[in-house]
Amino acid sequence: MSRGQLQKLYFSSLGRCNTRLRQLFDHGFVSRYYLPAAPFGAQAIYSIGKAAIPVVAKQVEMDIRTVTKHYRRTQTPTFIEHTLEIVNVRIAFEEAVKQSPEVEIERWLPEMFCRHEYDIRESGSGTWMKEVFKPDAFVRLKQRDSGTYFNYFIEVDLGHTSSRQFLGKLLMHQQYMESGLFNDIFGCEQFRTLVITTTDGRLCNLQRLTQDNFSALCWFATFSCINQFGILGSIWKKPFCSETKYLF
């Protein structure tokens, strides 16, 4: 995360944020990076350091080798860029619910904690194969007065995914819901996939790709619309429609 993101999520002031990051960095609990193409004066990016690996492994109940593998992934520029945008989505939800007292975030799960590896029988052959469902994040909103849940998987699209890869990803989302696995794990029957992308042109391309097969599954928005109108606002588009809708 960037320092600004960390401050928004965990600290009440810039001074406290800087002091804590300095302490964690000096003791090896966080690592600090700068993106290769970052402009002069850009904020540093912080991730866990080597000293934090056993602490994190104990906290999330994972073995050290798995956490070490995730630690090595965090050092690639593409992964960092993608992760920063996922964090921005989380911050957008946090800021939106502060302005909307009728709704709260019941749960937020990053990719590591909504990843689900399972066996599935292949149609036709009857053989079993391993599938890995790994959306970028999951958020569950709760309406305070009615107690109604709204479930969303998040997919952040930065334009690096081919059409075939993107459709394959959404097919896994659809199968995950239709198979009942989502109900087994999350205790609800349905969810919606929110695809957040870079430009209006990219959004239109994704709409065209999905209008025949995934019209009921996914809604689309751009980062600029989220920044301007809020993530709960009337910014969301269905695959077959140019009109915008509120999230719920």
XYZ file of N, CA and C in Angstrom:
744
model
N 0.837 -1.191 0.000
C 0.000 0.000 0.000
C 0.879 1.250 0.000
N 0.317 2.337 -0.489
C 1.015 3.615 -0.376
C 0.809 4.181 1.029
N 1.630 5.161 1.382
C 1.463 5.784 2.700
C 0.078 6.406 2.836
N -0.400 7.045 1.771
C -1.725 7.656 1.814
C -2.825 6.641 2.042
N -2.710 5.483 1.407
C -3.702 4.428 1.611
C -3.666 3.914 3.043
N -2.471 3.695 3.563
C -2.339 3.221 4.942
C -2.934 4.218 5.924
N -2.691 5.494 5.682
C -3.239 6.506 6.585
C -4.763 6.492 6.570
N -5.358 6.401 5.378
C -6.819 6.407 5.277
C -7.449 5.209 5.979
N -6.778 4.068 5.939
C -7.358 2.852 6.501
C -7.055 2.661 7.989
N -5.882 3.124 8.450
C -5.445 2.700 9.779
C -4.988 3.816 10.726
N -4.782 5.032 10.238
C -4.206 6.062 11.097
C -5.060 7.322 11.091
N -5.033 8.025 12.214
C -5.828 9.250 12.344
C -5.066 10.492 11.906
N -3.740 10.365 11.745
C -2.957 11.533 11.338
C -1.746 11.084 10.533
N -1.228 11.995 9.725
C -0.046 11.706 8.915
C 1.172 11.461 9.792
N 1.291 12.226 10.876
C 2.433 12.071 11.761
C 2.515 10.679 12.365
N 1.388 10.173 12.849
C 1.370 8.829 13.428
C 1.697 7.775 12.383
N 1.174 7.979 11.184
C 1.439 7.041 10.097
C 2.933 6.994 9.777
N 3.548 8.156 9.624
C 4.974 8.213 9.297
C 5.833 7.604 10.393
N 5.493 7.894 11.648
C 6.267 7.363 12.773
C 6.216 5.847 12.814
N 5.022 5.290 12.664
C 4.881 3.836 12.722
C 5.573 3.161 11.536
N 5.443 3.723 10.347
C 6.104 3.140 9.177
C 7.617 3.178 9.333
N 8.147 4.258 9.901
C 9.582 4.360 10.130
C 10.051 3.264 11.088
N 9.294 3.039 12.157
C 9.653 2.007 13.129
C 9.608 0.616 12.497
N 8.541 0.346 11.762
C 8.402 -0.968 11.128
C 9.485 -1.197 10.079
N 9.816 -0.163 9.326
C 10.853 -0.287 8.300
C 12.223 -0.523 8.935
N 12.537 0.226 9.978
C 13.847 0.097 10.632
C 14.057 -1.291 11.217
N 12.980 -1.965 11.602
C 13.092 -3.297 12.201
C 12.803 -4.418 11.205
N 12.647 -4.084 9.939
C 12.494 -5.108 8.906
C 11.109 -5.694 8.769
N 10.114 -5.063 9.407
C 8.756 -5.599 9.326
C 8.004 -5.121 8.086
N 8.465 -4.051 7.463
C 7.905 -3.641 6.177
C 9.045 -3.390 5.199
N 8.745 -3.609 3.925
C 9.662 -3.265 2.840
C 9.120 -2.038 2.123
N 10.017 -1.308 1.482
C 9.618 -0.074 0.818
C 10.066 -0.121 -0.643
N 9.146 0.251 -1.545
C 9.436 0.215 -2.976
C 9.025 1.533 -3.620
N 9.585 1.756 -4.803
C 9.116 2.821 -5.686
C 8.871 2.203 -7.052
N 7.700 2.454 -7.622
C 7.409 1.911 -8.940
C 8.381 2.487 -9.963
N 8.832 1.662 -10.938
C 9.828 2.122 -11.917
C 9.405 3.373 -12.678
N 8.117 3.473 -13.016
C 7.645 4.611 -13.811
C 7.042 5.722 -12.956
N 7.227 5.635 -11.648
C 6.626 6.636 -10.761
C 7.285 7.997 -10.965
N 6.507 9.078 -10.965
C 7.080 10.415 -11.135
C 7.890 10.826 -9.917
N 8.730 11.834 -10.088
C 9.534 12.334 -8.970
C 8.615 12.816 -7.850
N 8.935 12.415 -6.630
C 8.130 12.823 -5.486
C 6.976 11.894 -5.173
N 6.824 10.811 -5.946
C 5.727 9.867 -5.693
C 5.929 9.169 -4.353
N 4.824 8.789 -3.728
C 4.893 8.115 -2.439
C 5.508 6.724 -2.586
N 6.217 6.306 -1.558
C 6.742 4.946 -1.516
C 5.596 3.957 -1.334
N 5.847 2.733 -1.758
C 4.890 1.644 -1.592
C 5.415 0.721 -0.501
N 4.557 0.347 0.431
C 4.968 -0.484 1.557
C 4.318 -1.862 1.480
N 5.142 -2.873 1.755
C 4.652 -4.250 1.832
C 5.298 -4.898 3.048
N 4.917 -6.137 3.339
C 5.518 -6.791 4.494
C 6.998 -7.042 4.230
N 7.803 -6.961 5.282
C 9.217 -7.280 5.194
C 9.479 -8.704 5.655
N 10.718 -9.140 5.505
C 11.054 -10.525 5.858
C 10.788 -10.818 7.331
N 11.039 -9.839 8.192
C 10.837 -10.065 9.627
C 9.375 -10.289 9.974
N 8.473 -9.820 9.110
C 7.036 -9.944 9.392
C 6.452 -11.274 8.932
N 7.200 -12.037 8.137
C 6.641 -13.266 7.560
C 6.140 -14.234 8.635
N 6.929 -14.591 9.655
C 6.397 -15.504 10.684
C 5.245 -14.909 11.479
N 5.247 -13.597 11.673
C 4.155 -12.938 12.399
C 2.863 -13.042 11.601
N 2.947 -12.743 10.302
C 1.772 -12.826 9.437
C 1.284 -14.267 9.332
N 2.209 -15.206 9.184
C 1.835 -16.621 9.070
C 1.035 -17.079 10.290
N 1.460 -16.669 11.468
C 0.741 -17.034 12.688
C -0.618 -16.353 12.752
N -0.666 -15.080 12.368
C -1.899 -14.306 12.460
C -2.981 -14.849 11.534
N -2.603 -15.233 10.306
C -3.596 -15.696 9.323
C -3.674 -17.214 9.255
N -2.914 -17.889 10.132
C -2.939 -19.353 10.226
C -2.560 -20.020 8.903
N -1.444 -19.561 8.344
C -0.866 -20.163 7.144
C 0.567 -20.584 7.451
N 1.071 -21.554 6.658
C 2.458 -21.947 6.874
C 3.391 -20.877 6.301
N 4.600 -20.850 6.804
C 5.556 -19.804 6.448
C 5.896 -19.845 4.966
N 5.952 -21.039 4.367
C 6.284 -21.131 2.940
C 5.240 -20.436 2.073
N 3.956 -20.575 2.436
C 2.892 -19.918 1.669
C 3.000 -18.407 1.777
N 3.237 -17.916 2.977
C 3.370 -16.468 3.168
C 4.612 -15.944 2.449
N 5.696 -16.717 2.469
C 6.913 -16.323 1.756
C 6.656 -16.216 0.257
N 5.870 -17.138 -0.270
C 5.516 -17.100 -1.696
C 4.754 -15.822 -2.029
N 3.800 -15.447 -1.175
C 3.061 -14.201 -1.387
C 3.989 -12.994 -1.262
N 4.926 -13.054 -0.343
C 5.881 -11.955 -0.156
C 6.693 -11.717 -1.425
N 7.131 -12.782 -2.070
C 7.922 -12.637 -3.298
C 7.084 -12.076 -4.437
N 5.806 -12.435 -4.493
C 4.919 -11.898 -5.532
C 4.770 -10.386 -5.414
N 4.778 -9.889 -4.196
C 4.502 -8.466 -3.982
C 5.592 -7.560 -4.528
N 6.714 -8.124 -4.968
C 7.830 -7.299 -5.410
C 7.798 -6.994 -6.907
N 6.844 -7.538 -7.652
C 6.776 -7.283 -9.086
C 5.938 -6.026 -9.356
N 6.356 -5.168 -10.294
C 5.620 -3.921 -10.561
C 4.166 -4.143 -10.955
N 3.896 -5.163 -11.778
C 2.514 -5.423 -12.207
C 1.636 -5.777 -11.020
N 2.150 -6.624 -10.129
C 1.387 -7.009 -8.942
C 1.134 -5.793 -8.053
N 2.156 -4.960 -7.879
C 2.009 -3.778 -7.027
C 0.949 -2.839 -7.583
N 1.010 -2.573 -8.882
C 0.040 -1.668 -9.510
C -1.384 -2.188 -9.334
N -1.564 -3.481 -9.569
C -2.889 -4.091 -9.448
C -3.387 -4.033 -8.011
N -2.504 -4.350 -7.072
C -2.884 -4.352 -5.662
C -3.249 -2.954 -5.177
N -2.522 -1.947 -5.620
C -2.839 -0.572 -5.230
C -4.254 -0.189 -5.642
N -4.677 -0.627 -6.824
C -6.028 -0.298 -7.283
C -7.087 -1.068 -6.492
N -6.786 -2.301 -6.108
C -7.726 -3.057 -5.265
C -7.901 -2.346 -3.924
N -6.801 -1.873 -3.360
C -6.879 -1.126 -2.100
C -7.701 0.147 -2.286
N -7.554 0.799 -3.435
C -8.368 1.993 -3.703
C -9.856 1.667 -3.722
N -10.203 0.483 -4.222
C -11.607 0.058 -4.213
C -12.088 -0.112 -2.775
N -11.265 -0.730 -1.951
C -11.650 -0.884 -0.543
C -11.851 0.476 0.122
N -10.933 1.399 -0.123
C -11.056 2.736 0.457
C -12.324 3.419 -0.036
N -12.660 3.210 -1.311
C -13.890 3.804 -1.863
C -15.119 3.292 -1.126
N -15.150 2.003 -0.802
C -16.268 1.460 -0.023
C -16.278 2.038 1.389
N -15.114 2.104 2.021
C -15.033 2.636 3.387
C -15.535 4.081 3.438
N -15.131 4.885 2.478
C -15.546 6.288 2.463
C -17.025 6.432 2.128
N -17.532 5.546 1.258
C -18.941 5.635 0.859
C -19.873 5.307 2.019
N -19.541 4.280 2.810
C -20.450 3.904 3.897
C -20.432 4.945 5.020
N -19.357 5.718 5.128
C -19.348 6.802 6.113
C -20.402 7.854 5.783
N -20.694 8.006 4.489
C -21.699 8.970 4.042
C -23.084 8.347 3.906
N -23.183 7.043 4.151
C -24.459 6.328 3.978
C -24.753 5.523 5.237
N -25.372 6.139 6.239
C -25.592 5.453 7.518
C -26.512 4.248 7.424
N -27.219 4.093 6.301
C -28.144 2.966 6.170
C -27.441 1.669 5.788
N -26.141 1.728 5.508
C -25.432 0.531 5.062
C -24.081 0.444 5.762
N -23.604 -0.778 5.953
C -22.300 -0.996 6.558
C -21.569 -2.107 5.812
N -20.245 -2.117 5.938
C -19.447 -3.201 5.372
C -19.422 -4.334 6.387
N -20.078 -5.427 6.057
C -20.102 -6.577 6.962
C -18.817 -7.394 6.844
N -18.240 -7.401 5.635
C -17.032 -8.196 5.424
C -16.277 -7.686 4.203
N -14.963 -7.613 4.329
C -14.077 -7.368 3.187
C -12.993 -8.432 3.208
N -12.815 -9.116 2.090
C -11.799 -10.154 1.992
C -10.907 -9.879 0.789
N -9.593 -9.767 0.980
C -8.693 -9.661 -0.166
C -8.564 -11.010 -0.864
N -7.841 -11.017 -1.963
C -7.744 -12.235 -2.788
C -7.281 -13.456 -1.997
N -6.324 -13.279 -1.116
C -5.789 -14.410 -0.370
C -6.862 -15.136 0.430
N -7.861 -14.384 0.925
C -8.854 -14.971 1.819
C -10.174 -15.314 1.142
N -10.343 -14.946 -0.136
C -11.527 -15.450 -0.852
C -11.130 -16.427 -1.953
N -9.865 -16.755 -2.015
C -9.369 -17.783 -2.933
C -9.894 -19.144 -2.494
N -10.402 -19.933 -3.434
C -10.991 -21.230 -3.102
C -10.526 -22.265 -4.122
N -9.767 -23.227 -3.670
C -9.300 -24.326 -4.524
C -10.183 -25.540 -4.273
N -10.725 -26.115 -5.329
C -11.670 -27.223 -5.175
C -11.573 -28.166 -6.370
N -12.125 -29.377 -6.207
C -12.174 -30.374 -7.278
C -13.551 -30.371 -7.915
N -13.585 -30.499 -9.233
C -14.847 -30.503 -9.960
C -14.804 -31.590 -11.029
N -15.947 -32.237 -11.255
C -16.008 -33.295 -12.264
C -16.192 -32.674 -13.646
N -15.315 -33.036 -14.570
C -15.363 -32.486 -15.924
C -16.551 -33.043 -16.688
N -17.306 -32.156 -17.328
C -18.487 -32.572 -18.079
C -18.089 -33.475 -19.238
N -18.799 -34.593 -19.403
C -18.542 -35.514 -20.509
C -17.619 -36.647 -20.132
N -16.406 -36.335 -19.662
C -15.435 -37.387 -19.352
C -15.636 -37.981 -17.970
N -16.204 -37.211 -17.064
C -16.415 -37.706 -15.707
C -15.171 -37.667 -14.846
N -14.054 -37.203 -15.387
C -12.828 -37.130 -14.599
C -12.837 -35.881 -13.717
N -12.110 -35.987 -12.610
C -12.046 -34.872 -11.676
C -10.873 -33.961 -12.021
N -11.092 -32.672 -11.915
C -10.038 -31.702 -12.166
C -10.057 -30.628 -11.084
N -8.898 -30.010 -10.887
C -8.769 -28.993 -9.838
C -9.027 -27.607 -10.423
N -9.854 -26.824 -9.753
C -10.134 -25.450 -10.146
C -9.726 -24.513 -9.002
N -9.330 -23.317 -9.364
C -8.992 -22.305 -8.362
C -9.789 -21.045 -8.669
N -10.690 -20.707 -7.773
C -11.483 -19.480 -7.885
C -10.747 -18.396 -7.118
N -10.315 -17.346 -7.811
C -9.489 -16.327 -7.152
C -9.838 -14.927 -7.643
N -10.976 -14.413 -7.225
C -11.313 -13.015 -7.527
C -10.350 -12.076 -6.811
N -10.378 -10.824 -7.201
C -9.469 -9.858 -6.573
C -9.865 -9.541 -5.139
N -11.151 -9.566 -4.841
C -11.621 -9.268 -3.484
C -13.103 -9.623 -3.382
N -13.589 -9.633 -2.150
C -15.011 -9.847 -1.873
C -15.455 -8.818 -0.850
N -16.628 -8.237 -1.075
C -17.203 -7.331 -0.088
C -18.671 -7.689 0.115
N -19.078 -7.702 1.369
C -20.492 -7.913 1.708
C -20.998 -6.670 2.431
N -22.014 -6.043 1.844
C -22.663 -4.899 2.470
C -23.928 -5.357 3.175
N -24.248 -4.694 4.272
C -25.445 -5.031 5.042
C -26.303 -3.788 5.216
N -27.562 -3.906 4.847
C -28.517 -2.817 5.054
C -28.961 -2.856 6.513
N -28.746 -1.772 7.225
C -28.932 -1.787 8.675
C -30.377 -2.059 9.089
N -31.344 -1.428 8.422
C -32.721 -1.559 8.893
C -33.320 -2.927 8.588
N -33.008 -3.487 7.426
C -33.606 -4.768 7.035
C -32.709 -5.967 7.309
N -31.405 -5.719 7.506
C -30.465 -6.821 7.683
C -30.143 -7.555 6.397
N -30.538 -6.990 5.249
C -30.302 -7.627 3.955
C -28.827 -7.540 3.581
N -28.297 -8.663 3.049
C -26.919 -8.698 2.587
C -26.855 -8.465 1.083
N -25.802 -7.763 0.650
C -25.493 -7.584 -0.767
C -24.058 -8.056 -0.969
N -23.895 -9.085 -1.791
C -22.600 -9.737 -1.953
C -21.973 -9.381 -3.297
N -20.685 -9.012 -3.256
C -20.000 -8.609 -4.483
C -18.579 -9.170 -4.509
N -18.243 -9.814 -5.612
C -16.842 -10.098 -5.892
C -16.303 -8.965 -6.759
N -15.058 -8.611 -6.527
C -14.425 -7.493 -7.220
C -13.407 -8.026 -8.222
N -13.450 -7.499 -9.433
C -12.406 -7.755 -10.429
C -11.896 -6.413 -10.941
N -10.644 -6.135 -10.674
C -10.011 -4.909 -11.146
C -9.338 -5.196 -12.482
N -9.740 -4.466 -13.506
C -9.231 -4.681 -14.857
C -8.398 -3.475 -15.277
N -7.098 -3.696 -15.484
C -6.201 -2.622 -15.902
C -5.851 -2.724 -17.381
N -6.594 -3.550 -18.107
C -6.381 -3.664 -19.546
C -5.293 -4.631 -19.945
N -4.772 -5.421 -18.988
C -3.699 -6.364 -19.298
C -4.224 -7.751 -19.658
N -5.531 -7.970 -19.533
C -6.125 -9.292 -19.733
C -6.734 -9.390 -21.126
N -6.486 -10.503 -21.815
C -7.073 -10.711 -23.135
C -8.564 -10.990 -23.008
N -9.283 -10.866 -24.121
C -10.724 -11.142 -24.118
C -10.997 -12.564 -23.660
N -10.207 -13.502 -24.147
C -10.403 -14.909 -23.780
C -10.172 -15.121 -22.288
N -9.128 -14.529 -21.756
C -8.847 -14.667 -20.326
C -9.951 -14.042 -19.485
N -10.434 -12.889 -19.916
C -11.479 -12.202 -19.167
C -12.763 -13.022 -19.137
N -13.166 -13.563 -20.281
C -14.378 -14.386 -20.332
C -14.206 -15.662 -19.518
N -13.010 -16.239 -19.549
C -12.756 -17.427 -18.741
C -12.873 -17.146 -17.256
N -12.426 -15.974 -16.852
C -12.528 -15.574 -15.445
C -13.994 -15.437 -15.027
N -14.804 -14.788 -15.873
C -16.220 -14.620 -15.545
C -16.968 -15.946 -15.568
N -16.554 -16.852 -16.443
C -17.176 -18.178 -16.470
C -16.969 -18.887 -15.139
N -15.797 -18.739 -14.554
C -15.547 -19.338 -13.243
C -16.431 -18.704 -12.176
N -16.663 -17.408 -12.265
C -17.575 -16.744 -11.329
C -18.975 -17.348 -11.446
N -19.441 -17.503 -12.669
C -20.778 -18.039 -12.886
C -20.891 -19.464 -12.381
N -19.894 -20.288 -12.661
C -19.900 -21.676 -12.200
C -19.830 -21.747 -10.680
N -19.107 -20.822 -10.078
C -18.978 -20.818 -8.623
C -20.326 -20.568 -7.961
N -21.136 -19.715 -8.560
C -22.467 -19.455 -8.009
C -23.418 -20.606 -8.316
N -23.450 -21.059 -9.575
C -24.411 -22.083 -9.985
C -24.135 -23.435 -9.339
N -22.893 -23.719 -9.000
C -22.542 -24.998 -8.382
C -22.959 -25.093 -6.923
N -23.285 -23.955 -6.312
C -23.623 -23.939 -4.891
C -22.432 -23.735 -3.980
N -21.223 -23.637 -4.557
C -20.033 -23.453 -3.732
C -20.062 -22.118 -2.989
N -20.568 -21.090 -3.646
C -20.665 -19.793 -2.973
C -21.574 -19.885 -1.754
N -22.686 -20.558 -1.909
C -23.620 -20.741 -0.791
C -22.964 -21.533 0.334
N -22.195 -22.561 -0.028
C -21.527 -23.387 0.983
C -20.535 -22.573 1.811
N -19.793 -21.697 1.156
C -18.718 -20.964 1.825
C -19.209 -19.672 2.471
N -20.091 -18.951 1.773
C -20.481 -17.608 2.217
C -21.892 -17.536 2.794
N -22.664 -18.619 2.673
C -23.976 -18.662 3.298
C -25.056 -17.871 2.601
N -24.832 -17.490 1.352
C -25.842 -16.798 0.542
C -25.874 -17.438 -0.843
N -27.005 -17.324 -1.511
C -27.146 -18.004 -2.793
C -26.564 -17.224 -3.960
N -26.577 -15.898 -3.903
C -26.209 -15.111 -5.075
C -25.200 -14.016 -4.747
N -24.487 -13.627 -5.781
C -23.588 -12.482 -5.701
C -23.569 -11.790 -7.061
N -22.998 -10.616 -7.074
C -22.759 -9.906 -8.333
C -21.257 -9.645 -8.445
N -20.745 -9.722 -9.658
C -19.340 -9.421 -9.902
C -19.214 -7.986 -10.401
N -18.446 -7.189 -9.693
C -18.215 -5.793 -10.064
C -16.868 -5.690 -10.769
N -16.904 -5.265 -12.020
C -15.690 -5.102 -12.818
C -15.370 -3.612 -12.893
N -14.209 -3.241 -12.403
C -13.805 -1.835 -12.381
C -12.603 -1.690 -13.297
N -12.730 -0.814 -14.272
C -11.708 -0.723 -15.309
C -11.232 0.709 -15.512
N -10.396 0.890 -16.519
C -9.609 2.115 -16.633
C -10.290 3.241 -17.403
N -10.917 2.923 -18.532
C -11.457 3.967 -19.407
C -12.853 3.593 -19.894
N -13.568 4.582 -20.418
C -14.889 4.317 -20.996
C -14.786 3.387 -22.203
N -13.724 3.536 -22.982
C -13.542 2.668 -24.140
C -13.354 1.221 -23.742
N -12.529 0.989 -22.730
C -12.318 -0.376 -22.236
C -13.617 -0.927 -21.661
N -14.365 -0.108 -20.938
C -15.646 -0.541 -20.373
C -16.601 -0.991 -21.476
N -16.697 -0.222 -22.551
C -17.592 -0.591 -23.662
C -17.173 -1.910 -24.292
N -15.867 -2.127 -24.434
C -15.389 -3.394 -24.988
C -15.786 -4.572 -24.102
N -15.654 -4.411 -22.792
C -16.018 -5.481 -21.864
C -17.524 -5.707 -21.857
N -18.298 -4.642 -21.994
C -19.753 -4.793 -22.093
C -20.137 -5.647 -23.295
N -19.513 -5.377 -24.429
C -19.824 -6.143 -25.637
C -19.438 -7.609 -25.481
N -18.330 -7.855 -24.819
C -17.881 -9.229 -24.624
C -18.863 -10.043 -23.789
N -19.519 -9.390 -22.845
C -20.304 -10.112 -21.841
C -21.807 -10.051 -22.043
N -22.286 -9.321 -23.039
C -23.728 -9.088 -23.133
C -24.529 -10.349 -23.456
N -23.919 -11.357 -24.061
C -24.662 -12.565 -24.430
C -24.714 -13.599 -23.315
N -23.637 -13.707 -22.523
C -23.543 -14.819 -21.576
C -23.525 -14.419 -20.104
N -23.194 -13.181 -19.797
C -23.016 -12.814 -18.392
C -23.818 -11.573 -18.017
N -24.941 -11.368 -18.685
C -25.710 -10.137 -18.489
C -26.261 -9.998 -17.074
N -26.529 -11.124 -16.406
C -27.089 -11.063 -15.054
C -26.017 -11.112 -13.973
N -24.771 -11.351 -14.370
C -23.712 -11.577 -13.392
C -22.936 -10.314 -13.046
N -22.542 -9.546 -14.053
C -21.561 -8.498 -13.791
C -22.060 -7.104 -14.139
N -21.576 -6.141 -13.372
C -21.785 -4.722 -13.624
C -20.413 -4.073 -13.767
N -20.383 -2.941 -14.507
C -19.118 -2.294 -14.830
C -19.105 -0.834 -14.385
N -17.913 -0.368 -14.039
C -17.702 1.053 -13.749
C -16.235 1.374 -13.985
N -15.922 2.645 -14.103
C -14.529 3.078 -14.241
C -14.047 3.701 -12.931
N -12.738 3.710 -12.767
C -12.158 4.326 -11.579
C -12.506 5.809 -11.496
N -12.523 6.483 -12.638
C -12.816 7.920 -12.619
C -14.230 8.198 -12.128
N -15.196 7.350 -12.515
C -16.574 7.526 -12.028
C -16.669 7.278 -10.531
N -15.940 6.288 -10.048
C -15.928 6.020 -8.609
C -15.367 7.223 -7.860
N -14.276 7.782 -8.368
C -13.661 8.939 -7.712
C -14.580 10.156 -7.733
N -15.361 10.294 -8.790
C -16.196 11.485 -8.941
C -17.527 11.375 -8.215
N -18.163 10.195 -8.282
C -19.531 10.058 -7.772
C -19.668 9.084 -6.597
N -18.615 8.365 -6.253
C -18.695 7.406 -5.158
C -19.083 6.030 -5.646
N -18.591 5.012 -4.968
C -18.773 3.644 -5.440
C -20.207 3.144 -5.264
N -20.985 3.774 -4.383
C -22.392 3.395 -4.221
C -23.309 4.183 -5.148
N -22.749 5.126 -5.895
C -23.557 6.023 -6.714
C -24.068 5.400 -7.995
N -24.769 6.208 -8.757
C -25.357 5.753 -10.024
C -24.292 5.776 -11.117
N -23.377 4.805 -11.038
C -22.254 4.736 -11.979
C -22.160 3.382 -12.666
N -22.969 2.418 -12.244
C -22.790 1.032 -12.678
C -23.595 0.735 -13.932
N -22.956 0.042 -14.861
C -23.594 -0.306 -16.129
C -23.674 -1.820 -16.291
N -24.827 -2.288 -16.777
C -24.985 -3.692 -17.124
C -24.351 -3.942 -18.492
N -24.085 -5.211 -18.833
C -23.462 -5.500 -20.130
C -24.250 -5.004 -21.334
N -25.570 -4.986 -21.253
C -26.394 -4.690 -22.424
C -27.013 -3.295 -22.381
N -26.579 -2.445 -21.463
C -27.298 -1.189 -21.233
C -26.317 -0.041 -21.024
N -26.636 1.120 -21.598
C -25.793 2.301 -21.427
C -26.209 3.138 -20.221
N -27.408 2.874 -19.685
C -27.875 3.612 -18.517
C -27.112 3.169 -17.270
N -26.960 4.101 -16.343
C -26.250 3.781 -15.109
C -27.234 3.480 -13.980
N -26.767 2.672 -13.021
C -27.599 2.261 -11.894
C -26.821 2.450 -10.602
N -27.571 2.643 -9.508
C -26.969 2.605 -8.182
C -26.585 1.164 -7.859
N -25.622 1.014 -6.949
C -25.126 -0.325 -6.649
C -26.219 -1.210 -6.073
N -27.102 -0.636 -5.246
C -28.230 -1.420 -4.713
C -29.371 -0.473 -4.375
